[in-house]
Short mmCIF file of C-alpha atoms in Angstrom, two decimals:
data_model
loop_
_atom_site.label_atom_id
_atom_site.label_comp_id
_atom_site.label_asym_id
_atom_site.label_seq_id
_atom_site.Cartn_x
_atom_site.Cartn_y
_atom_site.Cartn_z
CA MET L 1 0.59 -40.91 207.19
CA THR L 2 2.03 -44.37 206.46
CA TYR L 3 3.31 -46.63 209.19
CA GLN L 4 6.86 -46.12 207.85
CA GLU L 5 6.50 -42.35 208.20
CA GLU L 6 5.12 -42.79 211.72
CA PHE L 7 8.03 -45.04 212.62
CA VAL L 8 10.51 -42.42 211.37
CA LEU L 9 8.88 -39.86 213.69
CA PHE L 10 8.98 -42.39 216.52
CA TRP L 11 12.66 -43.08 215.75
CA GLU L 12 13.43 -39.38 216.16
CA GLN L 13 12.14 -39.70 219.74
CA VAL L 14 14.35 -42.76 220.25
CA LYS L 15 17.36 -40.77 219.02
CA LEU L 16 16.50 -37.91 221.37
CA SER L 17 16.22 -40.27 224.35
CA CYS L 18 19.63 -41.76 223.42
CA GLN L 19 21.18 -38.30 223.28
CA GLU L 20 19.69 -37.53 226.70
CA GLY L 21 20.89 -40.85 228.15
CA ARG L 22 17.34 -42.08 228.83
CA PHE L 23 17.09 -44.90 226.29
CA ALA L 24 16.72 -48.33 227.93
CA LYS L 25 15.57 -50.75 225.21
CA LEU L 26 13.27 -51.35 222.28
CA THR L 27 11.63 -54.71 221.61
CA LEU L 28 9.80 -55.90 218.51
CA ALA L 29 7.59 -58.81 219.55
CA LYS L 30 4.50 -60.84 218.68
CA THR L 31 5.48 -62.10 215.25
CA ILE L 32 2.98 -62.40 212.42
CA GLY L 33 2.47 -66.03 211.43
CA LYS L 34 5.00 -68.66 212.47
CA PRO L 35 8.41 -67.34 211.36
CA ASN L 36 11.61 -68.56 212.95
CA LEU L 37 12.43 -65.01 214.06
CA LYS L 38 10.88 -64.47 217.51
CA ASN L 39 12.03 -61.03 218.73
CA ILE L 40 14.29 -58.13 217.90
CA PHE L 41 15.89 -56.25 220.79
CA VAL L 42 17.62 -52.86 220.53
CA ARG L 43 19.76 -51.68 223.45
CA PRO L 44 22.33 -48.91 223.92
CA LEU L 45 25.92 -50.17 223.89
CA SER L 46 27.31 -47.86 226.56
CA LEU L 47 26.49 -44.76 228.52
CA GLU L 48 29.41 -42.91 226.91
CA ASP L 49 28.33 -43.62 223.32
CA HIS L 50 24.62 -42.88 223.05
CA GLN L 51 24.68 -43.05 219.27
CA LYS L 52 25.49 -46.79 219.01
CA VAL L 53 23.06 -49.62 219.70
CA LEU L 54 23.16 -53.39 219.84
CA VAL L 55 20.49 -55.09 217.72
CA LYS L 56 19.81 -58.70 218.68
CA LEU L 57 17.67 -61.09 216.65
CA ARG L 58 16.27 -63.96 218.71
CA TYR L 59 14.97 -67.06 216.97
CA GLN L 60 12.42 -69.64 218.11
CA SER L 61 14.39 -72.61 216.84
CA LYS L 62 17.12 -73.84 219.19
CA GLU L 63 19.16 -74.78 216.11
CA THR L 64 19.34 -71.14 214.98
CA GLU L 65 21.78 -69.02 216.96
CA ASP L 66 20.84 -65.48 217.94
CA GLU L 67 22.42 -62.77 215.82
CA GLU L 68 23.88 -59.53 217.17
CA TYR L 69 24.84 -56.38 215.29
CA GLU L 70 26.32 -53.05 216.35
CA PHE L 71 24.81 -50.10 214.51
CA THR L 72 24.60 -46.36 214.64
CA LEU L 73 21.03 -45.19 215.19
CA ASP L 74 20.59 -44.39 211.50
CA GLU L 75 21.95 -47.82 210.51
CA ALA L 76 19.60 -49.47 213.02
CA LEU L 77 16.61 -47.65 211.51
CA ALA L 78 17.55 -48.89 208.03
CA PHE L 79 18.00 -52.43 209.38
CA LEU L 80 14.66 -52.48 211.26
CA THR L 81 12.49 -50.91 208.54
CA PRO L 82 11.94 -54.13 206.51
CA TYR L 83 10.63 -55.88 209.64
CA LEU L 84 7.94 -53.29 210.35
CA LYS L 85 4.34 -54.35 209.82
CA THR L 86 5.34 -57.46 207.85
CA SER L 87 6.95 -59.37 210.73
CA PHE L 88 5.75 -57.95 214.05
CA TYR L 89 2.49 -56.82 215.66
CA ARG L 90 4.03 -55.03 218.63
CA LEU L 91 6.84 -52.65 219.43
CA PHE L 92 7.74 -51.91 223.06
CA TYR L 93 9.83 -48.87 223.96
CA LEU L 94 11.27 -48.52 227.46
CA GLN L 95 13.08 -45.61 228.99
CA PRO L 96 13.63 -44.61 232.62
CA LEU L 97 11.38 -41.96 234.09
CA LYS L 98 12.85 -38.50 234.41
CA THR L 99 13.78 -37.66 237.97
#
């Protein structure tokens, strides 16, 4: 299974946690090489709308302003896919524990 296929399976779990209201955030970190892009953060926009997320690109250079985008979960997957394996070593996924 390719890393893209694995990420699609992982993204299905992200979608499920959003639908259940358990999604907290997703962080792509530890860039490969020395690119200006430092991190990508994905957070839910609101508790009422679990299908929309805010994607924030944070840059190392102080001259480059952070970028923010609002996406549906499917749009976010399409946006993040080009960054997988070529830009980041690590992906962190946080969600609250079930109580």
